[in-house]
XYZ file of N, CA and C in Angstrom:
852
model
N 32.390 9.723 36.709
C 31.219 9.777 37.558
C 30.785 8.347 37.879
N 30.299 8.138 39.097
C 29.908 6.795 39.512
C 28.392 6.669 39.487
N 27.906 5.576 38.906
C 26.483 5.350 38.715
C 25.952 4.368 39.762
N 24.796 4.713 40.344
C 24.020 3.772 41.155
C 22.762 3.457 40.370
N 22.573 2.188 40.056
C 21.451 1.751 39.225
C 20.531 0.870 40.065
N 19.277 1.297 40.213
C 18.291 0.524 40.954
C 17.294 -0.064 39.956
N 17.085 -1.387 40.025
C 16.191 -2.069 39.088
C 15.118 -2.834 39.867
N 13.893 -2.318 39.941
C 12.798 -3.098 40.528
C 12.440 -4.263 39.602
N 12.162 -5.434 40.184
C 11.872 -6.608 39.361
C 10.835 -7.490 40.040
N 9.756 -7.758 39.345
C 8.740 -8.701 39.823
C 8.428 -9.691 38.710
N 8.750 -10.957 38.939
C 8.501 -12.020 37.959
C 9.066 -11.668 36.578
N 10.366 -11.423 36.553
C 11.046 -11.009 35.320
C 12.114 -12.022 34.895
N 11.905 -13.298 35.201
C 12.930 -14.290 34.897
C 13.280 -14.348 33.412
N 12.312 -14.069 32.556
C 12.573 -14.139 31.124
C 13.220 -12.899 30.551
N 13.050 -11.760 31.211
C 13.542 -10.485 30.693
C 14.815 -9.995 31.379
N 14.900 -10.222 32.694
C 15.987 -9.663 33.491
C 17.380 -10.029 32.989
N 17.616 -11.276 32.522
C 18.968 -11.588 32.022
C 19.422 -10.665 30.895
N 18.515 -10.263 30.034
C 18.881 -9.359 28.943
C 19.330 -8.007 29.494
N 18.607 -7.520 30.504
C 18.951 -6.232 31.106
C 20.305 -6.298 31.793
N 20.506 -7.325 32.623
C 21.752 -7.423 33.386
C 22.936 -7.742 32.478
N 22.719 -8.541 31.447
C 23.797 -8.793 30.479
C 24.218 -7.504 29.796
N 23.246 -6.674 29.444
C 23.574 -5.420 28.758
C 24.344 -4.481 29.678
N 24.131 -4.598 30.987
C 24.918 -3.803 31.928
C 26.339 -4.347 32.040
N 26.476 -5.640 32.098
C 27.813 -6.228 32.169
C 28.647 -5.915 30.928
N 27.987 -5.701 29.814
C 28.685 -5.449 28.554
C 28.930 -3.959 28.301
N 28.632 -3.109 29.288
C 28.850 -1.678 29.114
C 30.335 -1.350 28.975
N 30.643 -0.403 28.104
C 32.022 0.081 27.985
C 32.450 0.783 29.268
N 31.506 1.423 29.911
C 31.764 2.161 31.144
C 31.531 1.225 32.322
N 32.502 1.070 33.192
C 32.469 0.016 34.209
C 32.183 0.502 35.624
N 32.184 1.823 35.856
C 32.095 2.319 37.225
C 30.641 2.506 37.645
N 30.010 1.393 38.000
C 28.618 1.443 38.427
C 28.344 0.340 39.444
N 27.277 0.529 40.187
C 26.749 -0.521 41.060
C 25.276 -0.693 40.735
N 24.853 -1.947 40.643
C 23.464 -2.260 40.333
C 22.822 -2.985 41.502
N 21.678 -2.484 41.938
C 20.892 -3.133 42.980
C 19.580 -3.596 42.353
N 19.383 -4.911 42.275
C 18.135 -5.455 41.738
C 17.201 -5.733 42.913
N 16.040 -5.095 42.904
C 15.084 -5.254 43.994
C 14.057 -6.302 43.583
N 14.150 -7.474 44.189
C 13.204 -8.547 43.920
C 11.927 -8.279 44.709
N 10.896 -7.832 44.003
C 9.653 -7.404 44.650
C 8.648 -8.556 44.706
N 8.950 -9.526 45.592
C 8.020 -10.625 45.830
C 7.801 -11.540 44.651
N 8.823 -11.771 43.842
C 8.671 -12.641 42.661
C 8.330 -14.065 43.073
N 7.472 -14.706 42.263
C 7.110 -16.105 42.498
C 7.692 -17.027 41.433
N 8.440 -16.465 40.498
C 9.104 -17.283 39.481
C 10.582 -17.423 39.847
N 11.438 -17.573 38.865
C 12.863 -17.796 39.132
C 13.693 -16.507 39.102
N 13.038 -15.383 39.248
C 13.766 -14.109 39.297
C 14.877 -14.102 40.348
N 14.644 -14.593 41.582
C 15.731 -14.606 42.576
C 16.946 -15.414 42.120
N 16.701 -16.541 41.442
C 17.811 -17.351 40.948
C 18.583 -16.633 39.847
N 17.851 -15.923 38.988
C 18.507 -15.146 37.936
C 19.410 -14.090 38.559
N 18.894 -13.388 39.542
C 19.680 -12.344 40.204
C 20.931 -12.932 40.825
N 20.783 -14.093 41.446
C 21.901 -14.716 42.162
C 23.050 -15.069 41.216
N 22.748 -15.411 39.979
C 23.824 -15.752 39.044
C 24.735 -14.556 38.786
N 24.203 -13.342 38.949
C 25.010 -12.136 38.739
C 25.675 -11.692 40.038
N 24.944 -11.727 41.134
C 25.535 -11.284 42.406
C 26.655 -12.218 42.850
N 26.570 -13.485 42.473
C 27.607 -14.456 42.881
C 28.914 -14.250 42.124
N 28.841 -13.693 40.917
C 30.042 -13.604 40.089
C 30.561 -12.192 39.875
N 29.755 -11.175 40.226
C 30.138 -9.796 39.931
C 29.779 -8.919 41.129
N 30.781 -8.367 41.794
C 30.558 -7.589 43.013
C 29.801 -6.288 42.760
N 29.670 -5.896 41.512
C 28.928 -4.670 41.194
C 27.418 -4.890 41.271
N 27.003 -6.144 41.396
C 25.581 -6.475 41.446
C 25.188 -6.894 42.851
N 24.129 -6.286 43.362
C 23.586 -6.616 44.677
C 22.081 -6.803 44.555
N 21.463 -7.306 45.619
C 20.019 -7.523 45.565
C 19.365 -7.190 46.894
N 18.087 -6.877 46.812
C 17.226 -6.649 47.970
C 15.953 -7.449 47.731
N 15.461 -8.139 48.744
C 14.255 -8.950 48.613
C 13.109 -8.329 49.405
N 11.966 -8.135 48.749
C 10.787 -7.557 49.374
C 9.617 -8.536 49.309
N 8.652 -8.335 50.198
C 7.374 -9.015 50.062
C 6.615 -8.356 48.922
N 5.774 -9.112 48.246
C 5.040 -8.562 47.107
C 4.106 -7.465 47.556
N 4.155 -6.320 46.859
C 3.245 -5.214 47.130
C 2.136 -5.194 46.086
N 1.071 -4.460 46.382
C -0.055 -4.377 45.455
C 0.395 -3.777 44.135
N -0.068 -4.366 43.034
C 0.388 -3.909 41.717
C -0.445 -2.721 41.260
N -0.049 -1.548 41.694
C -0.683 -0.317 41.250
C 0.314 0.460 40.396
N -0.151 0.999 39.252
C 0.756 1.769 38.398
C 1.462 2.873 39.172
N 2.767 2.927 39.045
C 3.531 4.004 39.662
C 4.011 3.707 41.057
N 3.089 3.505 41.993
C 3.480 3.399 43.397
C 4.294 2.156 43.686
N 3.956 1.031 43.070
C 4.658 -0.216 43.335
C 6.128 -0.133 42.924
N 6.368 0.329 41.719
C 7.735 0.347 41.208
C 8.590 1.363 41.961
N 7.996 2.504 42.345
C 8.761 3.503 43.086
C 9.036 3.021 44.503
N 8.082 2.314 45.107
C 8.315 1.746 46.428
C 9.489 0.779 46.398
N 9.541 -0.066 45.384
C 10.667 -1.005 45.242
C 11.970 -0.244 45.027
N 11.923 0.774 44.187
C 13.108 1.598 43.938
C 13.632 2.195 45.241
N 12.739 2.761 46.035
C 13.149 3.408 47.281
C 13.749 2.403 48.263
N 13.204 1.209 48.285
C 13.766 0.180 49.172
C 15.171 -0.213 48.746
N 15.430 -0.203 47.451
C 16.784 -0.465 46.986
C 17.718 0.681 47.284
N 17.215 1.908 47.108
C 18.038 3.101 47.302
C 18.504 3.238 48.748
N 17.623 2.915 49.691
C 17.977 3.141 51.095
C 19.023 2.151 51.619
N 19.364 1.141 50.829
C 20.435 0.220 51.233
C 21.808 0.755 50.851
N 21.853 1.875 50.131
C 23.109 2.399 49.610
C 23.416 3.767 50.223
N 24.693 4.114 50.248
C 25.115 5.446 50.657
C 25.226 6.317 49.414
N 24.364 7.308 49.300
C 24.359 8.141 48.105
C 25.615 8.988 47.986
N 26.346 9.144 49.073
C 27.600 9.906 49.025
C 28.615 9.271 48.084
N 28.461 7.981 47.823
C 29.412 7.260 46.971
C 29.154 7.455 45.487
N 28.029 8.091 45.130
C 27.614 8.107 43.730
C 27.340 9.520 43.231
N 27.438 9.668 41.911
C 27.169 10.944 41.258
C 25.860 10.921 40.472
N 25.496 9.744 39.947
C 24.313 9.593 39.107
C 23.416 8.508 39.699
N 22.134 8.803 39.841
C 21.164 7.857 40.375
C 20.247 7.422 39.239
N 20.202 6.116 38.975
C 19.405 5.600 37.858
C 18.268 4.709 38.350
N 17.127 4.883 37.739
C 16.017 3.945 37.918
C 15.793 3.291 36.558
N 16.167 2.011 36.447
C 15.979 1.261 35.210
C 14.937 0.169 35.425
N 14.263 -0.226 34.357
C 13.340 -1.349 34.424
C 14.066 -2.663 34.168
N 13.393 -3.757 34.492
C 14.005 -5.083 34.395
C 13.749 -5.740 33.045
N 13.307 -4.960 32.063
C 12.995 -5.548 30.759
C 13.475 -4.642 29.626
N 14.656 -4.056 29.808
C 15.250 -3.227 28.765
C 16.626 -3.761 28.397
N 17.056 -3.455 27.188
C 18.400 -3.819 26.716
C 19.107 -2.527 26.330
N 20.201 -2.254 27.013
C 20.943 -1.020 26.789
C 22.040 -1.223 25.754
N 22.276 -0.252 24.891
C 23.442 -0.347 24.001
C 24.721 -0.262 24.826
N 25.813 -0.818 24.308
C 27.057 -0.935 25.076
C 27.619 0.419 25.504
N 27.298 1.465 24.774
C 27.842 2.798 25.094
C 26.885 3.634 25.936
N 25.856 3.019 26.514
C 24.813 3.797 27.187
C 25.372 4.592 28.366
N 25.992 3.923 29.328
C 26.500 4.618 30.508
C 27.636 5.571 30.148
N 28.458 5.171 29.208
C 29.569 6.016 28.772
C 29.050 7.327 28.185
N 28.005 7.231 27.381
C 27.430 8.423 26.771
C 26.764 9.313 27.816
N 26.069 8.694 28.773
C 25.481 9.473 29.856
C 26.556 10.182 30.668
N 27.632 9.475 30.944
C 28.729 10.050 31.717
C 29.274 11.305 31.036
N 29.519 11.211 29.738
C 30.028 12.362 28.989
C 29.027 13.513 28.992
N 27.745 13.179 28.840
C 26.722 14.221 28.806
C 26.651 14.972 30.134
N 26.670 14.239 31.234
C 26.599 14.877 32.548
C 27.868 15.689 32.848
N 29.010 15.131 32.514
C 30.269 15.825 32.806
C 30.411 17.125 32.017
N 29.980 17.096 30.765
C 30.165 18.251 29.893
C 29.055 19.283 29.980
N 27.985 18.942 30.690
C 26.837 19.849 30.761
C 26.307 19.892 32.186
N 26.837 20.770 33.012
C 26.458 20.799 34.428
C 24.990 21.130 34.672
N 24.300 21.655 33.660
C 22.883 21.984 33.827
C 21.969 20.786 33.583
N 22.538 19.662 33.072
C 21.729 18.466 32.813
C 21.371 17.798 34.140
N 20.059 17.655 34.385
C 19.608 17.004 35.609
C 19.086 15.604 35.383
N 18.517 15.348 34.210
C 17.922 14.053 33.870
C 18.239 13.753 32.414
N 18.822 12.576 32.167
C 19.250 12.220 30.814
C 18.840 10.776 30.512
N 18.501 10.514 29.256
C 18.179 9.157 28.834
C 18.119 9.063 27.327
N 17.867 7.847 26.838
C 17.750 7.638 25.406
C 16.305 7.562 24.973
N 16.060 6.856 23.859
C 14.711 6.635 23.355
C 14.382 5.150 23.417
N 13.113 4.860 23.692
C 12.668 3.470 23.779
C 12.252 2.943 22.410
N 12.668 1.698 22.143
C 12.291 1.008 20.911
C 11.639 -0.324 21.268
N 10.613 -0.705 20.494
C 9.930 -1.978 20.706
C 10.019 -2.804 19.423
N 9.898 -4.109 19.590
C 9.991 -5.003 18.435
C 8.639 -5.082 17.738
N 8.650 -4.874 16.433
C 7.430 -4.937 15.638
C 7.738 -5.575 14.299
N 7.141 -6.716 14.078
C 7.317 -7.453 12.820
C 8.788 -7.694 12.518
N 9.529 -8.066 13.558
C 10.924 -8.432 13.386
C 11.911 -7.292 13.387
N 11.416 -6.045 13.533
C 12.310 -4.886 13.565
C 12.069 -4.087 14.845
N 13.103 -3.363 15.265
C 12.974 -2.496 16.434
C 12.609 -1.104 15.974
N 11.456 -0.605 16.444
C 10.947 0.690 16.005
C 10.701 1.577 17.227
N 10.733 2.876 17.019
C 10.513 3.837 18.096
C 9.152 3.603 18.735
N 9.125 3.544 20.061
C 7.887 3.231 20.779
C 6.803 4.263 20.528
N 7.164 5.539 20.617
C 6.240 6.601 20.256
C 5.162 6.915 21.263
N 5.285 6.429 22.519
C 4.257 6.701 23.528
C 4.447 8.036 24.222
N 5.501 8.730 23.931
C 5.747 10.028 24.559
C 6.533 10.878 23.570
N 6.625 12.171 23.872
C 7.407 13.010 22.969
C 8.894 12.724 23.131
N 9.657 13.111 22.138
C 11.080 12.770 22.104
C 11.941 13.692 22.963
N 11.306 14.475 23.820
C 12.050 15.328 24.749
C 11.826 14.900 26.200
N 11.171 13.759 26.376
C 10.847 13.259 27.713
C 11.539 11.923 27.945
N 12.303 11.835 29.031
C 12.978 10.577 29.386
C 11.946 9.655 30.028
N 11.725 8.513 29.419
C 10.692 7.586 29.877
C 11.119 6.857 31.149
N 10.112 6.397 31.890
C 10.324 5.758 33.179
C 11.277 4.587 33.211
N 11.340 3.749 32.175
C 12.230 2.585 32.247
C 13.720 2.889 32.231
N 14.128 4.145 31.995
C 15.572 4.415 31.831
C 15.943 5.806 32.321
N 15.554 6.132 33.529
C 15.839 7.440 34.107
C 17.242 7.479 34.704
N 17.991 8.531 34.427
C 19.304 8.752 35.035
C 19.373 10.197 35.503
N 19.471 10.397 36.825
C 19.454 11.723 37.422
C 20.825 12.099 37.967
N 21.242 13.330 37.748
C 22.364 13.861 38.510
C 21.928 13.892 39.977
N 22.785 13.445 40.865
C 22.389 13.296 42.270
C 21.852 14.592 42.850
N 22.493 15.708 42.565
C 22.051 16.980 43.117
C 20.623 17.317 42.665
N 20.323 17.031 41.414
C 18.983 17.252 40.884
C 17.983 16.326 41.569
N 18.353 15.055 41.681
C 17.488 14.056 42.312
C 17.104 14.487 43.725
N 18.079 14.973 44.469
C 17.821 15.392 45.850
C 16.965 16.648 45.891
N 17.209 17.581 44.976
C 16.462 18.839 44.987
C 14.980 18.640 44.672
N 14.662 17.674 43.819
C 13.250 17.436 43.499
C 12.584 16.533 44.533
N 13.343 16.099 45.532
C 12.771 15.259 46.578
C 12.658 13.802 46.207
N 13.465 13.355 45.245
C 13.428 11.959 44.841
C 12.172 11.629 44.043
N 11.875 10.334 43.954
C 10.708 9.889 43.203
C 9.501 9.745 44.126
N 8.326 10.005 43.588
C 7.100 9.969 44.382
C 6.361 8.654 44.134
N 5.877 8.049 45.188
C 5.146 6.790 45.071
C 3.717 7.067 44.629
N 3.572 7.387 43.358
C 2.252 7.745 42.848
C 2.198 7.589 41.341
N 1.011 7.411 40.852
C 0.782 7.441 39.416
C 1.205 8.816 38.885
N 1.958 8.815 37.803
C 2.422 10.073 37.229
C 3.776 10.530 37.725
N 4.470 9.670 38.492
C 5.758 10.065 39.067
C 6.761 10.477 37.995
N 6.702 9.807 36.830
C 7.717 10.077 35.805
C 7.377 11.277 34.939
N 6.285 11.972 35.247
C 6.041 13.302 34.692
C 6.229 14.370 35.758
N 5.905 14.014 36.993
C 6.115 14.944 38.103
C 7.588 15.337 38.191
N 8.485 14.362 38.075
C 9.916 14.652 38.190
C 10.361 15.649 37.123
N 9.865 15.469 35.902
C 10.267 16.348 34.799
C 9.858 17.797 35.054
N 8.641 17.975 35.544
C 8.141 19.329 35.782
C 8.884 19.993 36.932
N 9.114 19.243 37.996
C 9.781 19.816 39.166
C 11.227 20.185 38.879
N 11.941 19.348 38.150
C 13.356 19.657 37.892
C 13.492 20.842 36.948
N 12.577 20.943 35.991
C 12.623 22.099 35.085
C 12.356 23.387 35.859
N 11.450 23.321 36.831
C 11.144 24.491 37.653
C 12.345 24.926 38.485
N 13.266 23.987 38.747
C 14.480 24.286 39.506
C 15.664 24.585 38.587
N 15.361 24.819 37.303
C 16.359 25.207 36.293
C 17.315 24.083 35.903
N 16.921 22.844 36.124
C 17.656 21.710 35.573
C 17.078 21.385 34.193
N 17.862 20.708 33.375
C 17.393 20.327 32.050
C 17.178 18.822 31.961
N 16.095 18.459 31.284
C 15.824 17.058 30.944
C 16.230 16.853 29.490
N 17.134 15.913 29.257
C 17.715 15.749 27.928
C 17.537 14.315 27.425
N 17.001 14.187 26.222
C 16.920 12.894 25.542
C 18.001 12.844 24.472
N 18.792 11.791 24.495
C 19.832 11.584 23.491
C 19.318 10.554 22.479
N 18.831 11.006 21.331
C 18.121 10.115 20.398
C 18.984 9.000 19.819
N 20.291 9.173 19.818
C 21.156 8.114 19.279
C 21.244 6.915 20.213
N 20.841 7.090 21.470
C 20.850 5.977 22.427
C 19.516 5.243 22.332
N 19.522 4.138 21.630
C 18.304 3.373 21.413
C 18.234 2.217 22.404
N 17.257 2.311 23.290
C 17.067 1.303 24.333
C 15.916 0.393 23.930
N 16.163 -0.898 23.918
C 15.137 -1.860 23.515
C 14.259 -2.229 24.709
N 12.961 -2.085 24.532
C 11.983 -2.445 25.549
C 11.389 -3.799 25.174
N 11.589 -4.791 26.053
C 11.234 -6.153 25.687
C 9.734 -6.389 25.716
N 9.026 -5.794 26.675
C 7.578 -5.996 26.735
C 6.876 -4.650 26.778
N 5.609 -4.649 26.429
C 4.825 -3.410 26.403
C 4.474 -3.017 27.819
N 4.740 -1.766 28.173
C 4.470 -1.292 29.519
C 2.967 -1.247 29.769
N 2.584 -1.583 31.001
C 1.191 -1.506 31.400
C 0.374 -2.712 30.996
N 1.003 -3.688 30.341
C 0.242 -4.839 29.870
C -0.328 -5.668 31.009
N 0.294 -5.597 32.196
C -0.177 -6.405 33.315
C -0.958 -5.586 34.339
N -1.318 -4.346 33.999
C -2.148 -3.554 34.902
C -3.602 -4.041 34.801
N -4.290 -4.066 35.934
C -5.682 -4.487 35.945
C -6.630 -3.290 35.895
N -6.126 -2.110 36.030
C -6.961 -0.912 36.057
C -7.468 -0.580 34.652
N -8.733 -0.198 34.549
C -9.321 0.156 33.256
C -8.745 1.478 32.745
N -8.683 1.656 31.416
C -8.086 2.880 30.862
C -8.705 4.166 31.408
N -10.040 4.239 31.487
C -10.673 5.456 31.978
C -10.312 5.711 33.434
N -10.297 4.662 34.228
C -9.907 4.800 35.631
C -8.451 5.237 35.738
N -7.623 4.681 34.862
C -6.205 5.034 34.853
C -6.037 6.534 34.630
N -6.662 7.056 33.585
C -6.493 8.472 33.268
C -7.069 9.359 34.362
N -8.238 8.992 34.888
C -8.833 9.794 35.947
C -7.950 9.859 37.177
N -7.397 8.720 37.565
C -6.508 8.671 38.716
C -5.194 9.393 38.406
N -4.711 9.208 37.186
C -3.466 9.862 36.785
C -3.589 11.373 36.885
N -4.663 11.948 36.353
C -4.836 13.398 36.395
C -4.985 13.889 37.834
N -5.628 13.081 38.678
C -5.781 13.471 40.080
C -4.437 13.457 40.795
N -3.702 12.359 40.685
C -2.443 12.237 41.419
C -1.345 13.127 40.845
N -1.514 13.547 39.596
C -0.596 14.535 39.032
C -0.833 15.904 39.656
N -1.973 16.041 40.329
C -2.275 17.289 41.019
C -3.021 18.307 40.179
N -3.585 17.880 39.029
C -4.270 18.825 38.157
C -5.540 19.349 38.813
N -5.777 20.647 38.655
C -7.042 21.200 39.131
C -8.167 20.723 38.216
N -9.404 20.992 38.630
C -10.560 20.448 37.906
C -10.585 20.914 36.447
N -10.317 22.177 36.199
C -10.367 22.693 34.834
C -9.365 21.960 33.934
N -8.110 21.873 34.385
C -7.086 21.227 33.566
C -7.344 19.733 33.429
N -7.893 19.116 34.478
C -8.209 17.685 34.401
C -9.299 17.422 33.368
N -10.279 18.324 33.305
C -11.356 18.149 32.331
C -10.840 18.371 30.900
N -9.963 19.339 30.741
C -9.362 19.562 29.420
C -8.556 18.333 28.988
N -7.730 17.818 29.902
C -6.918 16.634 29.592
C -7.810 15.439 29.288
N -8.917 15.308 29.997
C -9.851 14.200 29.766
C -10.501 14.307 28.394
N -10.835 15.522 27.997
C -11.451 15.715 26.681
C -10.484 15.358 25.561
N -9.196 15.636 25.770
C -8.190 15.282 24.763
C -8.089 13.771 24.609
N -8.097 13.047 25.744
C -8.027 11.587 25.670
C -9.290 11.012 25.038
N -10.443 11.588 25.383
C -11.699 11.110 24.808
C -11.748 11.364 23.301
N -11.153 12.490 22.873
C -11.136 12.808 21.444
C -10.323 11.781 20.667
N -9.242 11.314 21.278
C -8.435 10.280 20.618
C -9.252 9.011 20.395
N -10.117 8.700 21.360
C -10.945 7.490 21.270
C -12.278 7.742 20.580
N -12.553 9.039 20.282
C -13.829 9.427 19.662
C -15.005 8.883 20.465
N -14.924 9.067 21.790
C -15.931 8.506 22.676
C -16.306 9.511 23.761
N -17.556 9.968 23.733
C -18.034 10.874 24.771
C -18.114 10.146 26.115
N -18.528 8.880 26.082
C -18.637 8.113 27.327
C -17.280 7.942 27.993
N -16.210 7.861 27.180
C -14.865 7.727 27.731
C -14.503 8.976 28.536
N -14.913 10.144 28.014
C -14.683 11.398 28.728
C -15.342 11.367 30.109
N -16.613 10.985 30.140
C -17.329 10.978 31.413
C -16.792 9.919 32.370
N -16.329 8.810 31.823
C -15.741 7.772 32.689
C -14.442 8.258 33.332
N -13.642 8.991 32.563
C -12.411 9.559 33.127
C -12.757 10.562 34.218
N -13.713 11.441 33.917
C -14.118 12.458 34.882
C -14.652 11.815 36.161
N -15.450 10.765 36.000
C -15.999 10.087 37.174
C -14.879 9.528 38.053
N -13.847 8.981 37.421
C -12.723 8.438 38.187
C -11.968 9.555 38.898
N -11.767 10.658 38.198
C -11.098 11.818 38.797
C -11.888 12.359 39.982
N -13.193 12.534 39.796
C -14.028 13.086 40.856
C -14.131 12.128 42.041
N -14.095 10.842 41.771
C -14.130 9.858 42.862
C -12.900 10.000 43.744
N -11.758 10.260 43.120
C -10.525 10.473 43.889
C -10.628 11.738 44.732
N -11.194 12.802 44.149
C -11.334 14.057 44.883
C -12.304 13.895 46.054
N -13.399 13.193 45.815
C -14.388 12.979 46.879
C -13.778 12.188 48.036
N -12.965 11.196 47.670
C -12.321 10.369 48.695
C -11.143 11.078 49.347
N -10.744 12.221 48.774
C -9.613 12.996 49.274
C -8.362 12.125 49.430
N -8.084 11.374 48.365
C -6.913 10.505 48.378
C -5.644 11.345 48.505
N -4.682 10.802 49.224
C -3.452 11.545 49.526
C -2.617 11.782 48.273
N -2.212 13.026 48.097
C -1.276 13.363 47.028
C 0.142 13.286 47.564
N 1.072 12.895 46.709
C 2.473 12.787 47.111
C 3.275 14.027 46.727
N 2.568 15.108 46.462
C 3.214 16.368 46.135
C 2.658 17.440 47.070
N 3.472 18.449 47.332
C 3.059 19.537 48.216
C 2.144 20.510 47.465
N 1.528 21.430 48.215
C 0.696 22.457 47.588
C 1.514 23.312 46.612
N 2.735 23.642 47.011
C 3.592 24.439 46.133
C 3.939 23.671 44.869
N 4.243 22.383 45.000
C 4.564 21.562 43.829
C 3.341 21.396 42.941
N 2.173 21.288 43.557
C 0.939 21.194 42.790
C 0.731 22.459 41.956
N 1.019 23.597 42.544
C 0.891 24.855 41.807
C 1.873 24.913 40.633
N 3.101 24.448 40.852
C 4.099 24.415 39.782
C 3.597 23.563 38.622
N 3.041 22.401 38.928
C 2.558 21.486 37.895
C 1.394 22.094 37.127
N 0.454 22.704 37.833
C -0.690 23.319 37.165
C -0.276 24.514 36.323
N 0.646 25.307 36.827
C 1.140 26.451 36.050
C 1.817 25.983 34.769
N 2.600 24.919 34.875
C 3.284 24.372 33.704
C 2.268 23.863 32.683
N 1.274 23.134 33.139
C 0.237 22.610 32.250
C -0.534 23.743 31.570
N -0.827 24.798 32.334
C -1.575 25.922 31.788
C -0.762 26.647 30.715
N 0.526 26.804 30.950
C 1.389 27.444 29.963
C 1.447 26.625 28.666
N 1.552 25.302 28.815
C 1.573 24.438 27.630
C 0.256 24.505 26.875
N -0.837 24.566 27.620
C -2.158 24.641 26.997
C -2.297 25.942 26.202
N -1.889 27.049 26.796
C -1.987 28.332 26.095
C -1.103 28.349 24.855
N 0.071 27.764 24.970
C 1.011 27.770 23.843
C 0.506 26.912 22.689
N -0.061 25.740 23.026
C -0.439 24.791 21.976
C -1.804 25.073 21.377
N -2.775 25.381 22.241
C -4.156 25.494 21.787
C -4.634 26.942 21.625
N -4.156 27.826 22.485
C -4.619 29.210 22.426
C -3.648 30.118 21.691
N -2.484 29.548 21.300
C -1.458 30.273 20.556
C -1.030 31.547 21.285
N -0.922 31.439 22.617
C -0.550 32.604 23.436
C 0.875 32.469 23.926
């Protein structure tokens, strides 16, 4: 199977070499990598050039800097890289981040998983971060969800879900939509991917605003958004945090901000959330 790997990169001169080196060292060689330089002001373009000049499997796309909003910026860069390629040439479409280190058998293991399991639509490993000199499981999501920095989609699945959405919550929207189409999302725990920096560290949006906007753009109805907000507030043991999230959510609804999902997809997402809620909290 042939892999197309798209890597959005903005000011990643210190991290990107680790990512691209780990790709060059893969046991599996049949891939093409497109690094999308999203308006970098550091030496990211020079780093990219050292790979494109010596290895024909590496290409680049240069963009003007876009506004740094969680979700939409990285997907916009991804889409700009994707449209430079003919998808007919590839079997697997990958969205990788510019600050991860892949084990040498990463693509090889994905290839075997996809070939041997035609129902697999999305496959990835687990993220690890450095803590006190050791690499430990990141733990920001459950171990059955492929995290945004290392998504690998079977092309047919990718096309059926309509690709990636330029919105906050895109990396949960994809999971729900593909499952609704009877594809499977699979995490291979033996594939340990090192994450060099903590995600979201450079976002300027406040946590309460983030969650409120996230629940809105995920398409949650008011009831489910309020339930999700109460869960986040409970983690922080803060009633004010709950109301701040709700205020952000309601502000989005009042402004009627555009959703990147259809009414039917919104219903699928809400139905999925409701089923999970009944299973976990109502024991139904």
